[in-house]
XYZ file of C-alpha atoms in Angstrom:
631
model
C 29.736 3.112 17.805
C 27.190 4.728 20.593
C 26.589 1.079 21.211
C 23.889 1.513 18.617
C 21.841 -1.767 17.242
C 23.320 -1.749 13.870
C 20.740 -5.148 13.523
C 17.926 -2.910 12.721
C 19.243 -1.444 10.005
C 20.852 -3.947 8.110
C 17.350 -5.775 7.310
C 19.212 -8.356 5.205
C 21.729 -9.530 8.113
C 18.659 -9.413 10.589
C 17.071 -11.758 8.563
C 20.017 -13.977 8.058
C 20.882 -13.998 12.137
C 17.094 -14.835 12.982
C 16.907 -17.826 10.778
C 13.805 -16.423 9.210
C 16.009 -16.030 5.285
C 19.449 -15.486 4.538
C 18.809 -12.403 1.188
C 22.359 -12.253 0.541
C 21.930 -15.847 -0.237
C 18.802 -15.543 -1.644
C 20.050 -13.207 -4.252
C 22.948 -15.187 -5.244
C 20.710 -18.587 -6.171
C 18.551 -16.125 -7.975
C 21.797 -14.734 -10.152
C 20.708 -11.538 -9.209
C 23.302 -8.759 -9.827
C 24.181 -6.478 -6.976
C 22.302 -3.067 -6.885
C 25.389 -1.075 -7.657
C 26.025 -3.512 -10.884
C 22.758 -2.239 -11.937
C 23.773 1.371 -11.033
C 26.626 1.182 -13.117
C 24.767 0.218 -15.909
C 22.274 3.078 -15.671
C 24.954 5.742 -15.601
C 26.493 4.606 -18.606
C 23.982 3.348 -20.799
C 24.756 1.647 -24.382
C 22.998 4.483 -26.660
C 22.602 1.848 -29.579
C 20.167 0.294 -27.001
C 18.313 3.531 -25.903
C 17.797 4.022 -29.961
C 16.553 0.710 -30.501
C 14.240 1.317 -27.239
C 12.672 4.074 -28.312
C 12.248 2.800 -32.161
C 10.731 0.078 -30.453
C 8.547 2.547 -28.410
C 7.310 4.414 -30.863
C 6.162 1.061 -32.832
C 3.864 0.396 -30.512
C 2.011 3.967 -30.148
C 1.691 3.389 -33.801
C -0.094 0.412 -33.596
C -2.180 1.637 -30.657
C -3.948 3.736 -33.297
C -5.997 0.690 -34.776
C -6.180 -1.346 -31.313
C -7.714 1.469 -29.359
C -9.599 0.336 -25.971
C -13.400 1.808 -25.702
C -15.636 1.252 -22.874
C -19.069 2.387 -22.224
C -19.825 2.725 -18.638
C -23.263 3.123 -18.954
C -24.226 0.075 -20.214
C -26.028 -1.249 -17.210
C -27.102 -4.190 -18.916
C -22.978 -5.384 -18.798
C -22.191 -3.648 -15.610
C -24.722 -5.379 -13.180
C -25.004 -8.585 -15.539
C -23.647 -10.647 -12.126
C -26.229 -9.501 -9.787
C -29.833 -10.401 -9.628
C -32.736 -7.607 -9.259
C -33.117 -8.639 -5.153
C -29.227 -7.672 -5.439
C -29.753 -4.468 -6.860
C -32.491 -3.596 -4.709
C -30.482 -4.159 -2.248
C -27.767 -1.634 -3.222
C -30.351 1.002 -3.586
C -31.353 1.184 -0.335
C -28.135 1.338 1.152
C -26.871 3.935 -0.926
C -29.647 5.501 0.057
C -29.831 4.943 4.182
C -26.221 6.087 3.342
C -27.449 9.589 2.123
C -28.721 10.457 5.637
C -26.297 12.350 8.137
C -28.027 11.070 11.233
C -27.806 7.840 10.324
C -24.119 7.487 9.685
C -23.088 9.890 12.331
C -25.271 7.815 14.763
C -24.157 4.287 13.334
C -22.937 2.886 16.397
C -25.930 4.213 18.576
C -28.392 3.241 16.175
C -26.437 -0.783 15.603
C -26.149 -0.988 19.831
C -30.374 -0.173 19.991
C -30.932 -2.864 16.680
C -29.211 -5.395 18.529
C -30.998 -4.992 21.801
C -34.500 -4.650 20.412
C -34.467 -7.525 17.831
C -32.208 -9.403 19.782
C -29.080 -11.178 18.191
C -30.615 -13.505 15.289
C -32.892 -10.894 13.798
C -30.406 -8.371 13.946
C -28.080 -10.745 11.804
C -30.309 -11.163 9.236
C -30.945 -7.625 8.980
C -27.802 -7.172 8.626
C -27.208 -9.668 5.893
C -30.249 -7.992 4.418
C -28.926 -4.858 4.192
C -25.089 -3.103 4.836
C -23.611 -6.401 5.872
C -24.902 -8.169 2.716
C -23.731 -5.611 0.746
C -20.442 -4.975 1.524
C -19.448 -8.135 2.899
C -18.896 -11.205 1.311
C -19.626 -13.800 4.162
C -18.824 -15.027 7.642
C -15.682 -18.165 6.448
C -13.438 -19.066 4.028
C -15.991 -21.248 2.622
C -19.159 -19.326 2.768
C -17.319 -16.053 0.425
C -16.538 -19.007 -2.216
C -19.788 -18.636 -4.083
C -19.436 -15.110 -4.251
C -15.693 -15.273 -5.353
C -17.055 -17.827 -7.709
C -19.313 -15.765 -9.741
C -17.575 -12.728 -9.797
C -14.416 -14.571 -11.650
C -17.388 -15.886 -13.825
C -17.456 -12.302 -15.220
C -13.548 -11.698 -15.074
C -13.556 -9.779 -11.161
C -10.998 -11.346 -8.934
C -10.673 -11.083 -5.544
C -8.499 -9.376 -2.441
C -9.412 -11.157 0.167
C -9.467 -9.253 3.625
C -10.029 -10.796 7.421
C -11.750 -7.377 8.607
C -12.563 -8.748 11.921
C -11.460 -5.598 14.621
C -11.542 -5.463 18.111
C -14.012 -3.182 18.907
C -12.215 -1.434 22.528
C -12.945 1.519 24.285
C -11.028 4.631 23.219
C -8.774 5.029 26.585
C -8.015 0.869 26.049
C -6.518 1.706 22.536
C -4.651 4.543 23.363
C -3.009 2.628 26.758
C -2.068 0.047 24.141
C -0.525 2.682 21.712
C 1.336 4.483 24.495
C 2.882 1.419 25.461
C 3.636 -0.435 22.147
C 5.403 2.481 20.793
C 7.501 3.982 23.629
C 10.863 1.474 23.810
C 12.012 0.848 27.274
C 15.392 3.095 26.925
C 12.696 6.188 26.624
C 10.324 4.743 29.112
C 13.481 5.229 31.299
C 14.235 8.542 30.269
C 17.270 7.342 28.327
C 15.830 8.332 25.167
C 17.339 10.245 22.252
C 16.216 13.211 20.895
C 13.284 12.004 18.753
C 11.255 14.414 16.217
C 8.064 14.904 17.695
C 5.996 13.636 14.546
C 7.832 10.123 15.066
C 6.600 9.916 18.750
C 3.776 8.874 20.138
C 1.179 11.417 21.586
C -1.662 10.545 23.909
C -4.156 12.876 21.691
C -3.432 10.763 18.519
C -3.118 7.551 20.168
C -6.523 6.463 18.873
C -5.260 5.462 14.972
C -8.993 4.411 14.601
C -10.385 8.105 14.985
C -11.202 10.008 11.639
C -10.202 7.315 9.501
C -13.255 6.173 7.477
C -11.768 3.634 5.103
C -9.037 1.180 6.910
C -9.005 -1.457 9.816
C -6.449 -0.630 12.518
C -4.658 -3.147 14.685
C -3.381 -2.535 18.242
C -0.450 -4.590 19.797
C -1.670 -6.474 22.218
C 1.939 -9.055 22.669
C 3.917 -11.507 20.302
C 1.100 -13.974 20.645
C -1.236 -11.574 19.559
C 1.119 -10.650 16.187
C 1.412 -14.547 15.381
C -3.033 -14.743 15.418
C -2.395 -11.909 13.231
C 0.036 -13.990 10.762
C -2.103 -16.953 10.870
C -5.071 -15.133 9.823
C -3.243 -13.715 7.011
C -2.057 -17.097 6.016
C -5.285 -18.609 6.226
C -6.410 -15.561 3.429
C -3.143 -16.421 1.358
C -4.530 -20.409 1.656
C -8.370 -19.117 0.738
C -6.990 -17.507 -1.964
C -5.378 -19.941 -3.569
C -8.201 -21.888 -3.178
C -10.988 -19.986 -4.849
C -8.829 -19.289 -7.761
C -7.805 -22.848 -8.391
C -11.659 -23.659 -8.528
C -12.478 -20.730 -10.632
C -9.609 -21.428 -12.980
C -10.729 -24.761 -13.172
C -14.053 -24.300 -14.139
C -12.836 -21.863 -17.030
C -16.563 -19.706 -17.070
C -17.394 -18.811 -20.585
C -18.139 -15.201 -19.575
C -14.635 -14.821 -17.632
C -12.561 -11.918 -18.895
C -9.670 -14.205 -18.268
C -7.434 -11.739 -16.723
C -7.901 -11.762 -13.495
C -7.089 -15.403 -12.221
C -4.166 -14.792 -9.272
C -5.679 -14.189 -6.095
C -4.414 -11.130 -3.423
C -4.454 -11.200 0.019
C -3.910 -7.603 1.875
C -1.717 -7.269 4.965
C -0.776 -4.722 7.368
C 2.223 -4.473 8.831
C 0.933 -2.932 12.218
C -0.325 -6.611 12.667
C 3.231 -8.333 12.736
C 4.400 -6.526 15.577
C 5.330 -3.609 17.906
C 4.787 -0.578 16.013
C 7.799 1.031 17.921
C 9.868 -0.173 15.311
C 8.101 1.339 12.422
C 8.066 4.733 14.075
C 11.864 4.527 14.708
C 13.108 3.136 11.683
C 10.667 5.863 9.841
C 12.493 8.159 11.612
C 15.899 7.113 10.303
C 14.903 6.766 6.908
C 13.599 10.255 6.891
C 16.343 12.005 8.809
C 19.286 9.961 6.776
C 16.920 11.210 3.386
C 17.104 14.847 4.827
C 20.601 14.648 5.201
C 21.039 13.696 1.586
C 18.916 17.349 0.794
C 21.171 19.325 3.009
C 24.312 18.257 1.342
C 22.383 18.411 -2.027
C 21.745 21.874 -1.201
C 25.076 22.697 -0.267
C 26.214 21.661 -4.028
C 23.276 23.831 -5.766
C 21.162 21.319 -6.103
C 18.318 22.844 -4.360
C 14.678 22.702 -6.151
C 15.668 19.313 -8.082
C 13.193 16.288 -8.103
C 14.623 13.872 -6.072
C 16.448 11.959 -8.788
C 18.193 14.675 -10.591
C 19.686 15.536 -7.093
C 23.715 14.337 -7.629
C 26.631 15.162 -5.041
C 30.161 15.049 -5.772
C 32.066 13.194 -4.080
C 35.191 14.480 -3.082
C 33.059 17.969 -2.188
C 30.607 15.547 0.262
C 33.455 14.572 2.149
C 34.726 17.833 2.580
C 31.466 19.133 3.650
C 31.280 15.892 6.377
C 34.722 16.928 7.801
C 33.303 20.150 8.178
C 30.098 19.029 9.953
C 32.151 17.235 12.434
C 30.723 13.703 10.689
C 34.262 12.947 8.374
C 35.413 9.529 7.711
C 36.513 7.462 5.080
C 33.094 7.923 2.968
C 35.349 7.033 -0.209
C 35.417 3.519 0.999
C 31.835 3.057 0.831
C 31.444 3.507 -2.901
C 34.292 1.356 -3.656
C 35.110 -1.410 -6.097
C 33.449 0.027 -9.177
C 30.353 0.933 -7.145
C 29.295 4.292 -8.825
C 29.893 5.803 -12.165
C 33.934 7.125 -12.655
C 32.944 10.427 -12.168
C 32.161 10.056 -8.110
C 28.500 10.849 -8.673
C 26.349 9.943 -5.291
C 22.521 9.993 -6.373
C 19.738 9.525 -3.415
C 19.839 5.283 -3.912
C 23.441 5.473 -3.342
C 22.913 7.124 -0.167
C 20.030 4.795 0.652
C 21.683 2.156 -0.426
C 24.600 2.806 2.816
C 21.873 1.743 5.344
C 22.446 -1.811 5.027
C 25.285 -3.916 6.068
C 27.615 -1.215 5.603
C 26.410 0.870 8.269
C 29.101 -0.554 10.210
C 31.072 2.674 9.804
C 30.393 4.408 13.164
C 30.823 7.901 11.691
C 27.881 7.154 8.899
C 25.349 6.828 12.286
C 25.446 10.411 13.108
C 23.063 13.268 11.152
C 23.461 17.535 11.769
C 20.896 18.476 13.905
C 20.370 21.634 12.224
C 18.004 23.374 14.917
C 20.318 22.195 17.953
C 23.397 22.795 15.967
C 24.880 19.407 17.152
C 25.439 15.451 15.728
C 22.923 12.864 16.649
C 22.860 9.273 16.670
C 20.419 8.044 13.960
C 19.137 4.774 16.187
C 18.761 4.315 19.909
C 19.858 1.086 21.655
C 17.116 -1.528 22.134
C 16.695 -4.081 24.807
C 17.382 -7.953 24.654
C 13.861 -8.160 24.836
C 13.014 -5.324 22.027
C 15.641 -6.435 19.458
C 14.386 -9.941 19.649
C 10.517 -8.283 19.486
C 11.916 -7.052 16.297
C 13.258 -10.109 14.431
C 10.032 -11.756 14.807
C 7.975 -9.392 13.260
C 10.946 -9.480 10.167
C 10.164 -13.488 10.146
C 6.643 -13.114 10.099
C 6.848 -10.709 7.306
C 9.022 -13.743 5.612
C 6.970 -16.178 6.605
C 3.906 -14.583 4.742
C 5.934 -13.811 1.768
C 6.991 -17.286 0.595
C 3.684 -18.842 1.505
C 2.327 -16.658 -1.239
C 5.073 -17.682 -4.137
C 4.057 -21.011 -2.744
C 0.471 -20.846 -3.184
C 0.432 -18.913 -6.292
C -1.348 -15.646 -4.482
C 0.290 -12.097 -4.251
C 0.534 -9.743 -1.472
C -0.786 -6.691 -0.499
C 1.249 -4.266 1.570
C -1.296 -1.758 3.133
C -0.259 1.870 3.277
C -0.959 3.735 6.893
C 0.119 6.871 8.705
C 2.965 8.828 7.305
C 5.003 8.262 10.972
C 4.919 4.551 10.122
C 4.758 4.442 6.136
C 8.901 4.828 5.392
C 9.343 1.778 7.388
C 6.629 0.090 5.729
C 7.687 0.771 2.078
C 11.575 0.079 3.192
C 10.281 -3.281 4.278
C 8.037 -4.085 1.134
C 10.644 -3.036 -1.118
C 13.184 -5.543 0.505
C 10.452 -8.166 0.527
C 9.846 -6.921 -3.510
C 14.125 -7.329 -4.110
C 13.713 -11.027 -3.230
C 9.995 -11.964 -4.190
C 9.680 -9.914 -7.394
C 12.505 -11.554 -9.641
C 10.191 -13.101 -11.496
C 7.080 -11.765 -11.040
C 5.217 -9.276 -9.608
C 4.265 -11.129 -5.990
C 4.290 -8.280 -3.521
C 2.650 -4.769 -3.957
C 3.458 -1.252 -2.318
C 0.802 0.775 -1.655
C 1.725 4.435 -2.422
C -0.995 7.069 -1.252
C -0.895 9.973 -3.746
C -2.598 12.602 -1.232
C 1.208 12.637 0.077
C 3.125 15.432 -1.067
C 6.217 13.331 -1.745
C 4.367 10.405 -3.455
C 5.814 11.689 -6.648
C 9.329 11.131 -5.199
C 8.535 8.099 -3.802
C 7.095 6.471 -6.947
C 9.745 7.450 -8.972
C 12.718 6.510 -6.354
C 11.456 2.958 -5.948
C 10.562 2.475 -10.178
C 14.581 3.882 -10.311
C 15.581 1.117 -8.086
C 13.753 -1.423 -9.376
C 15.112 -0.713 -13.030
C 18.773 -1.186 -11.658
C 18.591 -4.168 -9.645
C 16.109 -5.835 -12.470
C 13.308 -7.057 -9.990
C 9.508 -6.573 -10.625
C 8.142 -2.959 -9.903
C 4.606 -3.732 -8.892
C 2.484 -0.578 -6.900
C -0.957 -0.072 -5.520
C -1.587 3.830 -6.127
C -4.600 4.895 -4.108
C -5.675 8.360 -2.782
C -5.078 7.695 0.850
C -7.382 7.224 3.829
C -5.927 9.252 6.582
C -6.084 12.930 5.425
C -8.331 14.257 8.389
C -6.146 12.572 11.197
C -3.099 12.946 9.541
C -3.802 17.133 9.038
C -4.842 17.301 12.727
C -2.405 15.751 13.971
C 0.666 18.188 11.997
C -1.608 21.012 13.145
C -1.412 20.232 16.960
C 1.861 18.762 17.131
C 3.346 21.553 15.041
C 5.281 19.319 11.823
C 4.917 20.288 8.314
C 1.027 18.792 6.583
C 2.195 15.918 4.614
C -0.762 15.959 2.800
C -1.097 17.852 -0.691
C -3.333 20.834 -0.618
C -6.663 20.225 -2.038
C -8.123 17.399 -3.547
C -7.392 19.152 -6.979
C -3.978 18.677 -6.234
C -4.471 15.176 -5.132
C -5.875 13.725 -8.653
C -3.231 15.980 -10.239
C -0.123 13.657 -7.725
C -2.560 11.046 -9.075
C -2.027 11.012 -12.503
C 1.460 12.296 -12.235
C 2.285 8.730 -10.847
C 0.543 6.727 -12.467
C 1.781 8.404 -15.749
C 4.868 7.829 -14.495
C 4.596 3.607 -13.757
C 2.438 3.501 -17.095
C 5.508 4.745 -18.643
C 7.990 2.555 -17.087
C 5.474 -0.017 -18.378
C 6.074 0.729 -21.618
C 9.792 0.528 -22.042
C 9.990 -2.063 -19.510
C 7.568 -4.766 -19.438
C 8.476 -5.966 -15.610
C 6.127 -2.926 -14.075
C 2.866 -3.229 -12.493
C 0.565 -1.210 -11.204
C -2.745 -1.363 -9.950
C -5.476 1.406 -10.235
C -6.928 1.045 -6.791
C -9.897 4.097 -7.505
C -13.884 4.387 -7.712
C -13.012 7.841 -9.863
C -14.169 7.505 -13.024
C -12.015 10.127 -14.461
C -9.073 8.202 -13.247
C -9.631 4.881 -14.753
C -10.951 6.730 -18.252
C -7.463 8.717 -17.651
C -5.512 5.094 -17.324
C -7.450 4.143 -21.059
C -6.593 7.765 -22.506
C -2.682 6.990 -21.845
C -2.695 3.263 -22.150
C -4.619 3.754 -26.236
C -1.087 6.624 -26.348
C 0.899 4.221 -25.281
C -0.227 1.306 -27.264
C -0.389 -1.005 -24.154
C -2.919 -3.822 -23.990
C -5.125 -4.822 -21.063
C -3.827 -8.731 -22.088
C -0.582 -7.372 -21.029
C -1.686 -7.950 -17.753
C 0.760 -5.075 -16.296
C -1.862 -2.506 -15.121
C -4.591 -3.524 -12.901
C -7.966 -2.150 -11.391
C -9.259 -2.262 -7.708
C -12.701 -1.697 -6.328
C -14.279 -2.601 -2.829
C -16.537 -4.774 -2.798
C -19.808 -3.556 -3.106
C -19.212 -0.028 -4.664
C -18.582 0.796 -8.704
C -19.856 -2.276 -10.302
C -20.509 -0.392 -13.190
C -16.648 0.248 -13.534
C -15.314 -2.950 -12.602
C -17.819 -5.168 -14.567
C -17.201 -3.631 -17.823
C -13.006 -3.502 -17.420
C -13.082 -6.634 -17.023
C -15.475 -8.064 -19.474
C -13.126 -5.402 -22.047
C -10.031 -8.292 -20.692
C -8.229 -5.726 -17.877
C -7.502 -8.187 -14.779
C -9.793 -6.138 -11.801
C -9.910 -6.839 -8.583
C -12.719 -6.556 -5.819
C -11.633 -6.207 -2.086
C -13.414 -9.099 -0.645
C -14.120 -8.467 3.272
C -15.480 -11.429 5.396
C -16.184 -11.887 9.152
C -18.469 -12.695 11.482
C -21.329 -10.197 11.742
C -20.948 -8.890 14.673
C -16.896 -8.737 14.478
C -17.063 -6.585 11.155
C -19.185 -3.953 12.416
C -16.507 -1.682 12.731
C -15.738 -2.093 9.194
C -19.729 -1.744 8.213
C -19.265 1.907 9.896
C -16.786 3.023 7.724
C -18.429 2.087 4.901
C -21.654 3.722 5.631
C -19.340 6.870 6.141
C -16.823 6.379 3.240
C -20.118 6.043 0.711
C -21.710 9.419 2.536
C -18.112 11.333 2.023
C -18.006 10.480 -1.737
C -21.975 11.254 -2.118
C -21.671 12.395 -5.811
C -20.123 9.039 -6.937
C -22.598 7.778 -5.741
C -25.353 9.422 -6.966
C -24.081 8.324 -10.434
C -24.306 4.778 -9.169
C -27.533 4.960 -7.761
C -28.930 5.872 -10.848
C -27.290 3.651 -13.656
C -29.001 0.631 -10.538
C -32.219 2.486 -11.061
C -31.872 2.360 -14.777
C -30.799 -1.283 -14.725
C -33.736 -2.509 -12.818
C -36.247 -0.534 -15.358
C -34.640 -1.966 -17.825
C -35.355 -5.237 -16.507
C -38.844 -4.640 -15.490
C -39.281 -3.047 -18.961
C -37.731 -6.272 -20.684
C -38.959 -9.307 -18.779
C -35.556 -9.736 -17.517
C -36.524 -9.230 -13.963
C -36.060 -12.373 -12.849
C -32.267 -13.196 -14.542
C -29.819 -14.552 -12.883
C -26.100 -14.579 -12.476
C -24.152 -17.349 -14.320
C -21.666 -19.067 -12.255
């Protein structure tokens, strides 16, 4: 077996051996059919029920005709109805001081002087004035509440976000990246041969640089991970909180749709991101393998799903490759269709518990023209490193069912992402029997978020858990391009932004659809483009599907595109703000990416800046200058 740490792999029996949940058992209480009972079903389906399906289909797009949804998003009167004219002010001048180049390339500079000159308690209140006030929704759990408060008057709920960063020299965070993910067998110069995009480089070891939209976390040790959990249990418990008051208080102007709070967490904050990087490397080397043998059989070109190998023919191209073994064995006991079909979630679906078949742990190195090992030993130390940051991830997970609040999984770099979906999508197989609790976040700039999308909706549809996904355009295109570009790996990131919106809509099309003939799907339109969410109306009116159906969601930060939010939810569409709070001076690092994020997207919000213009004339105009906000 290469002494290899099968452990790693088999995220259910790591789970189990650590104490933190036993998922085999898990499943069982929940009568939850095994994945390949699911599979068996999909390759045979009844066609009586596919008939009946699409009758039933087609019924609704018929009755979408006289339910159609219409929303004006120029109506400032609805879309700023929850802030007062100071508020709105307020937003015009920092959409403005955003406008300026030397103001947001000199942020830092210009915050360092501000501090010194006013000294700390003006500079505060400037703050709270201006960028912080804006963008921020307060310093505690208890001090955002108002805010919360009146937002769900109007139907807006809330992600709540702890954006507090450590704001370290440069050469501190790339020491701490070095270390945290290098394992001790490579520090020793045992290592395996690694792909270079899954190891870490001293250039890139700064995650914070060229990334204007997302907090980063550095591993510090496991004590450091835990202050990471509590915080995000602490957001889970604020949460729950603010939408037990709001619920209670049942606002007469409340869309109604919008009443389970989110909390967003990153993985990188649960432990050593060594483990991401290596089991991202597994998942995509173990996937490639699938495409080499898919190729072999002329399935070459093929979306990802329509790729099929034969059986018997696999296992004569594995003897070939040096890698034979009973692979027959694997897909026993009425575990794929009769005709010895393997699809892509079959071969996922071997790097589990039955990875304990030594010959499955070795992948063609085509450019060396030899078998590696998929995984490298870990330490004592490491492999114990590594079960804590699966019991965290637990931990988190049933203090949301508990509290009634769902989770966000964060999306990051593409070395780390695989892991991070494998892990939310076993998280999803356990939480999301029910209900929609946990959320993948699935950046469409990718050029594989198509396959991705569609792989996990596949899955989700034979094992009968919730589907529930975040789609947003992604935040790391600039670091992620340089980075490919230097190190010399293929650009994961789709050509143009053109090409972006069109990934866009291709997956959200695609969940929208799985909506439709299957009522267990969520999504959530996590986008300030306009086209976008009048694109999610244009399909949902086709589709007949109702925003009371509570299956497709809206996102917004805080802050930004209250002219889109406002009105989706007043129209009964549950929308969600992403709710920062901190400290001042600990969210500053946030505050900078904002100022940059709002200059990158200038013409959105040039649009915004004038429907706030037109609002407060209309108000001045009307005598409604002084209204305020119901709560």
């Amino acid at each position: 077996m290469h002494n290899q740490s099968l452990r790693f792999m088999s995220l259910r029996k790591t789970l189990s051996a650590t104490g933190a949940v036993t998922l085999d058992s898990n499943i069982r209480s929940l009568k939850l059919p095994t994945r390949h009972g699911y599979r068996r079903s999909h390759h045979a389906r009844d066609p009586t029920k596919t008939n009946a399906r699409e009758e039933l289909v087609q019924g609704r797009r018929d009755a979408s005709f006289s339910n159609k949804i219409s929303i004006d998003f120029e109506q400032t009167r609805d879309a700023y109805q929850s802030k007062n004219t100071l508020e709105l002010l307020r937003s015009l001048v920092v959409f403005k001081l955003c406008s300026y180049d030397i103001l947001v390339d000199k942020n830092k500079e210009i915050t360092d002087l501000s501090r010194k000159v006013l000294g700390q308690k003006m500079f505060e209140q400037l703050m709270k004035m201006t960028f912080y006030g804006q963008f921020v929704a307060g310093e505690d759990h208890n001090s955002i509440r108002t805010l919360i408060q009146r937002n769900q008057a109007y139907g807006v709920g809330a992600v709540l976000d702890y954006s507090v960063e450590e704001d370290l020299p440069q050469d501190e965070e790339e020491r701490k990246e070095m270390e945290s993910c290098t394992s001790a067998s490579k520090r020793e110069g045992n290592g395996m041969h690694t792909r270079e995009k899954f190891r870490p480089h001293q250039k890139f070891a700064d995650r914070c640089k060229g990334v204007p939209s997302d907090r980063t976390y550095f591993y510090d040790d496991e004590t450091k991970c835990d202050q990471n959990m509590e915080t995000f249990l602490k957001c889970i418990k604020a949460a729950a909180v603010t939408t037990k008051i709001t619920t209670r208080k049942s606002p007469a102007h409340s869309g109604g749709s919008s009443e389970d709070g989110f909390t967003a967490i990153k993985m990188t904050a649960l432990g050593r991101p060594q483990f991401l990087l290596q089991l991202s490397e597994v998942l995509v080397k173990w996937r490639r393998f699938f495409s080499f043998l898919a190729a072999k059989q002329g399935n070459e070109g093929l979306e990802v799903l329509q790729q099929k190998l034969d059986l018997e023919r696999m296992q004569a191209c594995l003897a070939s490759l040096g890698a034979e073994g009973n692979i027959q064995s694997c897909f026993s006991d009425g575990r794929l269709h009769l005709s010895g079909i393997v699809d892509i979630l079959d071969w996922n679906g071997l790097i589990d518990d039955r990875m304990q078949i030594s010959n499955l742990l070795v992948v063609p190195n085509l450019q060396r023209g030899q078998l590696e090992s998929l995984l490298s030993k870990f330490t004592e130390e490491e492999e114990k490193q590594m079960k804590r940051m699966l019991q965290r991830m637990d931990v988190l997970a049933k203090h949301a069912v508990e509290n009634g609040v769902r989770l966000m999984v964060d999306a990051e770099q593409t070395y780390f992402q695989p892991a991070i979906s494998r892990l939310t999508v076993e998280m999803q197989r356990i939480f999301n029997r029910d209900k929609a609790v946990v959320f993948n976040t699935y950046q469409c700039y990718l050029k594989e978020a198509f396959d991705n999308v569609s792989m996990d909706v596949e899955l989700s549809r034979r094992e009968g858990w919730c589907f529930a996904a975040k789609l947003v355009r992604g935040a790391y295109m600039y670091q992620e391009r340089i980075r490919a570009a230097e190190i010399g790996y293929e650009d994961p990131i789709n050509p143009d932004y053109q090409s972006t919106n069109r990934m866009y809509h291709r997956c959200l099309d695609y969940v929208l659809e799985e909506i439709e003939l299957n009522k267990k799907a969520n999504v959530m339109v996590a986008s300030h483009n306009l086209d976008t969410v009048k694109h999610t109306l244009k399909r949902m009116n086709e589709m007949g599907l109702a925003p009371t159906d509570k299956k497709v969601y809206f996102g917004q930060l805080l802050g930004m595109c209250d002219q889109i939010s406002f009105p989706l939810a007043q129209a009964g569409f549950p929308v969600y703000k992403y709710v920062p709070y901190g400290p001042v001076n600990e969210v500053i690092p946030y505050l900078s990416r904002r100022a940059q994020e709002n200059h990158g997207v200038m013409k959105g919000v040039q649009m915004e800046r004038d429907l706030l213009w037109k609002e407060v004339i209309r108000r001045l105009t009307s005598g409604e200058v002084f209204h305020t906000p119901a709560l």
